[in-house]
Coordinates of C-alpha atoms in Angstrom, one line a residue:
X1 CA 179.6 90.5 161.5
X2 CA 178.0 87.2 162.7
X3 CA 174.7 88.2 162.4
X4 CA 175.6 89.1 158.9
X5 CA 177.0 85.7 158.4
X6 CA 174.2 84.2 160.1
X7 CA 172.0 85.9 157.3
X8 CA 174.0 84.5 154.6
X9 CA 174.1 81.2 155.8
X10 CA 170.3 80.8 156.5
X11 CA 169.5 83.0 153.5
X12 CA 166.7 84.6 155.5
X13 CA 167.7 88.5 155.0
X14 CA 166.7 91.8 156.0
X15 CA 165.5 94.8 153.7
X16 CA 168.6 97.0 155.0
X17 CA 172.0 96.9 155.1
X18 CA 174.7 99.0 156.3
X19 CA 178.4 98.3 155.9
X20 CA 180.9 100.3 157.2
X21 CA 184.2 101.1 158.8
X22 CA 188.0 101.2 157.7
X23 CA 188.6 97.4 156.4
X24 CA 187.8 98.0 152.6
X25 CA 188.7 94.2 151.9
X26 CA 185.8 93.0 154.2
X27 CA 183.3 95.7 153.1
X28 CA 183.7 94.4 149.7
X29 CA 183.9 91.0 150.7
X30 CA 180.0 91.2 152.3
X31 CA 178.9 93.9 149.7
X32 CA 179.4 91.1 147.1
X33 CA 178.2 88.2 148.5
X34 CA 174.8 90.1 149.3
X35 CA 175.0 90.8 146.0
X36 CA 175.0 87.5 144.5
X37 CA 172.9 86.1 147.1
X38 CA 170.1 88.2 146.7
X39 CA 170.3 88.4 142.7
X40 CA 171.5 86.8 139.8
X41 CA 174.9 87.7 138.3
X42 CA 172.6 88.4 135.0
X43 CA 169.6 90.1 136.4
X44 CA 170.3 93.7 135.1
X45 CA 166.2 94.5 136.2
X46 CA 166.3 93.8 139.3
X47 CA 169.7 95.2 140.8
X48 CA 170.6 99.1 140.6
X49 CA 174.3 100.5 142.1
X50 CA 174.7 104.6 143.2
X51 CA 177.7 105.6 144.1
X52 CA 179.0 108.9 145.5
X53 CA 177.3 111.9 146.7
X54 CA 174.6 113.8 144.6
X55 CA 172.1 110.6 144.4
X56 CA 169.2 111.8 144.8
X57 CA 167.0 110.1 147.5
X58 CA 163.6 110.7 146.1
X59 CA 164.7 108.6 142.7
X60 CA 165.6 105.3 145.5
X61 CA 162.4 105.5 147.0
X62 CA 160.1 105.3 143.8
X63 CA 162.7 102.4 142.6
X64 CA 162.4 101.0 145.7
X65 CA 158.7 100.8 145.3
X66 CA 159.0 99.6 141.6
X67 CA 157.8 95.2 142.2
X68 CA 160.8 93.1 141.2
X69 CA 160.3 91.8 137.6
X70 CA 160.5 87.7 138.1
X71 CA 162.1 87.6 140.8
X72 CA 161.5 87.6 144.6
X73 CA 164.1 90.7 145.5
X74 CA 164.9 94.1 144.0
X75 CA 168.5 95.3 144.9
X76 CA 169.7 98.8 145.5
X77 CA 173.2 99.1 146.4
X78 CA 174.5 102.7 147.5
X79 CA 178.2 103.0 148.0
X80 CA 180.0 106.4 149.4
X81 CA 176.3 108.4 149.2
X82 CA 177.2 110.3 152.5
X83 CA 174.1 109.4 153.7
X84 CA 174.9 108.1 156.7
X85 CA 177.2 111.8 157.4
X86 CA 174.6 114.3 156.0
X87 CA 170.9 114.6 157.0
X88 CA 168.5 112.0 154.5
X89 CA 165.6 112.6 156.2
X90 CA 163.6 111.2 153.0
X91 CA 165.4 107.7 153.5
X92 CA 165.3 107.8 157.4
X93 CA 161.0 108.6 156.8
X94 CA 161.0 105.7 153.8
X95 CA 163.0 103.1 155.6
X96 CA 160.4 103.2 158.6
X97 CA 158.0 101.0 156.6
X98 CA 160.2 100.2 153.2
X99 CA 158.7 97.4 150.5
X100 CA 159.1 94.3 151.5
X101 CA 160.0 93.2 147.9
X102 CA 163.2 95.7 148.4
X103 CA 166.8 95.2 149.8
X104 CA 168.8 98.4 150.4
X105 CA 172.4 97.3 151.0
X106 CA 174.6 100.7 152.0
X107 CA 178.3 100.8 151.5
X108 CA 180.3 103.7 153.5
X109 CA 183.8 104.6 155.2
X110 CA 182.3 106.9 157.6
X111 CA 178.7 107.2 159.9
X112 CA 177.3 109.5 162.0
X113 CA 175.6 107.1 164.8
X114 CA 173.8 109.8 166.1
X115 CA 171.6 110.2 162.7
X116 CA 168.0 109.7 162.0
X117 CA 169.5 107.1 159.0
X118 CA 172.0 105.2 160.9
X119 CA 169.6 104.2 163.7
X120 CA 166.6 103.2 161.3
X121 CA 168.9 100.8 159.5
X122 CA 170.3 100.0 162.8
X123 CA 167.1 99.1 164.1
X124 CA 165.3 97.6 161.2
X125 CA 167.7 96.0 159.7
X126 CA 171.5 95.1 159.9
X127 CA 174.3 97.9 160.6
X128 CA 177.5 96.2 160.7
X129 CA 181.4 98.0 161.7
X130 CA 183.8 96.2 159.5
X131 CA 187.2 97.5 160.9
X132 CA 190.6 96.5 160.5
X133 CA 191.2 93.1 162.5
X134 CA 193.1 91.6 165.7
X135 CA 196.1 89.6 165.0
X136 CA 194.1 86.8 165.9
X137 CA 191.6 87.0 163.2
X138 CA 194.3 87.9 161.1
X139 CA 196.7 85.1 161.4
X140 CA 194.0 82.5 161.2
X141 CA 192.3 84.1 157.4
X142 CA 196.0 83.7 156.2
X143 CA 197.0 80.2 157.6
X144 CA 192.8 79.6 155.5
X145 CA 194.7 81.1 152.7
X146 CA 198.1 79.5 152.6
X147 CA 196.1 76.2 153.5
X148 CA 194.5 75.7 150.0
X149 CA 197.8 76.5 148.6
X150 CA 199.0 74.0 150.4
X151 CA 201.7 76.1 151.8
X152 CA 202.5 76.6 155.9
X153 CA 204.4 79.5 157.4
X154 CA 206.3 79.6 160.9
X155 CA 205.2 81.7 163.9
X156 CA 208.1 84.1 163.5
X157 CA 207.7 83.8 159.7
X158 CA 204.0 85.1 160.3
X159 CA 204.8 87.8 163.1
X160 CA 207.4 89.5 160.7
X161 CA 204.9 89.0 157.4
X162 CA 202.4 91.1 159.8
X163 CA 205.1 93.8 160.9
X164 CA 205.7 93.9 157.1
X165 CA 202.0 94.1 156.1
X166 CA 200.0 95.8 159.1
X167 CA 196.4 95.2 159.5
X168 CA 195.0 96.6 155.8
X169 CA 193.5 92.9 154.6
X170 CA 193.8 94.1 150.9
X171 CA 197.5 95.0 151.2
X172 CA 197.9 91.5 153.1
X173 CA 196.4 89.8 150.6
X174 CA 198.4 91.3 147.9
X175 CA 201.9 90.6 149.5
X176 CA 200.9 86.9 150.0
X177 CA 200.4 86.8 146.3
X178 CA 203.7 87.8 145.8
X179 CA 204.9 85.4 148.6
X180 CA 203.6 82.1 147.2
X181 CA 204.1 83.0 143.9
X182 CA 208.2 83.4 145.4
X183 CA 208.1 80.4 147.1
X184 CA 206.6 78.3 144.0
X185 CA 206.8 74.2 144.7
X186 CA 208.6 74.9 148.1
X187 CA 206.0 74.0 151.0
X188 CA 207.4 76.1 153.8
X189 CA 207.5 80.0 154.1
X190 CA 210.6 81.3 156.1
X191 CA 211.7 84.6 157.6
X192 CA 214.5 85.2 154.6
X193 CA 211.0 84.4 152.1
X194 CA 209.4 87.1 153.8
X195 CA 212.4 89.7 154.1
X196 CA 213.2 89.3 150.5
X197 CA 209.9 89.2 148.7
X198 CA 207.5 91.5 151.1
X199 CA 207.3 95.3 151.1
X200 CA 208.0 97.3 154.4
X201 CA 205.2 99.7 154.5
X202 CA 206.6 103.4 154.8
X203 CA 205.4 103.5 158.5
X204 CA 208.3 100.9 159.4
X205 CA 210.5 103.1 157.8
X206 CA 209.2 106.1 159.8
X207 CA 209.3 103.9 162.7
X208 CA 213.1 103.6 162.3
X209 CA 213.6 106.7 161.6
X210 CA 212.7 107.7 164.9
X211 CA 214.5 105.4 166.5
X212 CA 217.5 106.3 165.0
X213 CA 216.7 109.9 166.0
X214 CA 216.2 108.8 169.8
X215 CA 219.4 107.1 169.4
X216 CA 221.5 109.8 168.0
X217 CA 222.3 108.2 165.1
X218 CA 222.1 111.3 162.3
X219 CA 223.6 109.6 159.5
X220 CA 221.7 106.7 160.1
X221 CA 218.0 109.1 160.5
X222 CA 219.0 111.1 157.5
X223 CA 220.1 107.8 155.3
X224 CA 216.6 106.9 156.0
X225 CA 214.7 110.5 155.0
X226 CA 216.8 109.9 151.4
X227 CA 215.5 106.5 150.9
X228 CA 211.9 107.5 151.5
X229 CA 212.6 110.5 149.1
X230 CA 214.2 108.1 146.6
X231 CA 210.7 106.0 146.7
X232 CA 209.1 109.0 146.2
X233 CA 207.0 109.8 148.6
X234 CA 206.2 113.7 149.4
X235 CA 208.1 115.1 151.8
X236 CA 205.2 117.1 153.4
X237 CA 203.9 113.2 153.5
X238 CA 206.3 112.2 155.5
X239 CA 206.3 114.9 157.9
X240 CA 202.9 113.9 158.7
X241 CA 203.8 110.4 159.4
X242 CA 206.7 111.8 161.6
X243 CA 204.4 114.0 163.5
X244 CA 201.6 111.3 163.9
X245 CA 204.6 108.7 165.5
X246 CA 205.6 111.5 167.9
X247 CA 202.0 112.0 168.7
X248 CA 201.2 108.6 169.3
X249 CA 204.5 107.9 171.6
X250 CA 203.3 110.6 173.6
X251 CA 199.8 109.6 174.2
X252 CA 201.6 105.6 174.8
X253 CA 203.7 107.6 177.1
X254 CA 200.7 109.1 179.0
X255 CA 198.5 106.1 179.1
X256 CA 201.6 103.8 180.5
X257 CA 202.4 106.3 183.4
X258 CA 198.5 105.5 184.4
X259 CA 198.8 101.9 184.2
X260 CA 197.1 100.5 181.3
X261 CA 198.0 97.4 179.7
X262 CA 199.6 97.3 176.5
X263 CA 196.1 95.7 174.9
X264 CA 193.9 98.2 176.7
X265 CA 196.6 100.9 174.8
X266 CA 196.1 99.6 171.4
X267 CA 192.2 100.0 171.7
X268 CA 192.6 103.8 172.8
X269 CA 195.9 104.7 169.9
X270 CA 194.3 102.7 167.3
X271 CA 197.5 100.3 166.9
X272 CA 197.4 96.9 165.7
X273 CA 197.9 94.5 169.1
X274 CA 201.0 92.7 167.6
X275 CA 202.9 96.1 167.4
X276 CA 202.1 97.7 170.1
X277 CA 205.1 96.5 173.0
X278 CA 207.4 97.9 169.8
X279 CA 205.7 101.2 170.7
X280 CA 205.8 101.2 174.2
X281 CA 209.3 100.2 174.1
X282 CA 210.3 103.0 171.5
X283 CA 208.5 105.8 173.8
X284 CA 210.2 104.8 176.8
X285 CA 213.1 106.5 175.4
X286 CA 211.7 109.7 174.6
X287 CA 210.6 111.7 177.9
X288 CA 207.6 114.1 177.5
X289 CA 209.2 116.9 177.2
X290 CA 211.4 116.3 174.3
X291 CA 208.2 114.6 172.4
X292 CA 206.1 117.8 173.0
X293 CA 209.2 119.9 171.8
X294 CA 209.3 117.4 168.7
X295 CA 205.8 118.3 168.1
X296 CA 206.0 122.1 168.2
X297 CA 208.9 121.7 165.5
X298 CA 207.1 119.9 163.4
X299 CA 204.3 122.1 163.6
X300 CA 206.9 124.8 162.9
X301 CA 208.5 122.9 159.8
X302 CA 205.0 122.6 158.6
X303 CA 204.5 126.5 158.5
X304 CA 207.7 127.5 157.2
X305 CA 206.7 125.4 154.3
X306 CA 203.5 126.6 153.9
X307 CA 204.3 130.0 154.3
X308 CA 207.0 129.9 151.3
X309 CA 210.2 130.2 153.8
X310 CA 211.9 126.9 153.5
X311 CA 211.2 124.5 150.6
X312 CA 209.8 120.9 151.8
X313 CA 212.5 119.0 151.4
X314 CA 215.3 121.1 153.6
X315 CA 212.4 121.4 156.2
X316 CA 212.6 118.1 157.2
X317 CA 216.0 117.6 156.7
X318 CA 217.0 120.4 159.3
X319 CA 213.9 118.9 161.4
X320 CA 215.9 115.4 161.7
X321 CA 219.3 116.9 162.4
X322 CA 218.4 119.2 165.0
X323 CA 216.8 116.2 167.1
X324 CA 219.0 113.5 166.4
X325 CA 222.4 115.7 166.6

């Protein structure tokens, strides 16, 4: 990302460019302001956009050899092509000695790194990961944001906003919309501004669900299941967010018993670092036994759906009382 930063800023820019990775905000973010670097917002000669599969790679190269028409760059911008999954071997050959009156920007959620494609880009131009961020980066892009609303926010303010929000940048930004719009002429954002106005994402609500069910607490687990129903999500949905927290809470499990640090844990599960001692501390009252039993019922509640012999709804149900009874 700071190489691609360094290219904006100097305006001296390569004839490829891959952006990828799970942070849709910040793919966007770059995918734009290549865009309106490289060409006018009213050039409609000299800036083409593909999206999904089927584009055929032949009909990009003899573009991509067409001379810009009054300007110094042509633009092709290819977005979810699975390119960069599937064999291109026509791009991977082109790209080896592309016009230099050509700028290929690439837009895709997943990469093979191993392919002929990836590692031309990669090593004639810019490949770039644009994944979700550390709390760090984060906290500072919002305090940016609240900053030329003029608006502050307290540490524990912020820490709960995150809990709220996770990592997602788009869902983040959304929510402190709403915030500042709640707030309106008031210059400080509290905890109770947070609480009231932000929406817990349906993983907190999983999260509490299992604690409940570690606790024993079966109204409290089942209360829970109702409201997630009531919001509407899918039951079979929820089932898989149930069986991913009892997955992860074993591997947390494992990878304390051999000593890593909680930081070192987030890398290898994938959690966000500002969440990740809630995590530890929930799977320390599980023991791995009970978590791998957790997971076999679930696998079973999963079948009996699938297989016609309990309805969705009732399989989960029975799945919560039996562990939390």
């Amino acid at each position: 990302m700071k190489t691609l930063n360094e290219d904006l800023k100097n305006n001296n820019f390569k004839n490829m460019y891959l952006l990828y990775g799970e942070e849709s905000y910040l793919k966007r973010l770059y995918k734009n302001k290549l865009k309106s670097t490289l060409v006018a917002s009213d050039d409609t000669m000299n800036y083409s956009y593909y999206e999904g599969k089927g584009i055929n790679p032949n009909e990009l190269i003899d573009l991509a050899e067409t001379m810009p028409f009054f300007a110094e760059k042509r633009v092709i911008m290819i977005e979810n092509s699975g390119f960069f999954k599937e064999k291109c071997d026509e791009l991977a050959d082109y790209l080896e000695s592309p016009s230099e009156t050509t700028c290929f920007v690439f837009v895709e959620n997943e990469v093979d790194k191993r392919g002929r494609l990836f590692k031309r880009v990669k090593d004639k131009g810019r490949a770039v990961e644009l994944n979700y961020q550390e709390e760090s980066s984060l906290t500072k892009w919002i305090l940016g944001l609240l900053g030329k609303e003029e608006k502050k926010i307290t540490q524990s303010a912020m820490q709960l906003f995150l809990s709220k929000t996770g990592t997602d940048m788009d869902n983040i930004y959304k929510e402190l919309e709403k915030l500042i719009c709640y707030v309106g002429e008031r210059e400080s954002i509290t905890e109770t501004d947070v609480e009231t106005i932000c929406t817990t994402r349906i993983t907190n609500n999983i999260f509490d669900m299992v604690s409940a069910v570690a606790d024993k607490k079966q109204k409290q687990a089942l209360n829970l299941y109702y409201d997630l129903l009531a919001l509407k999500e899918p039951p079979m949905r929820i089932l898989f967010l149930v069986t991913r927290q009892f997955n992860l809470l074993l591997q947390i499990k494992d990878l304390k018993r051999l000593g890593f640090s909680s930081g070192d844990i987030a890398k290898k599960v994938g959690l966000p670092g500002f969440v990740v001692n809630k995590y530890v501390a929930q799977s320390a009252r599980f023991t791995v036994d009970w978590l791998k039993s957790a997971l076999n019922a679930c696998a079973d509640s999963e079948e009996s759906v699938k297989t016609g012999r309990m309805n969705d709804v009732m399989s989960l149900e029975l799945l919560i009382v039996a562990f939390s009874g």
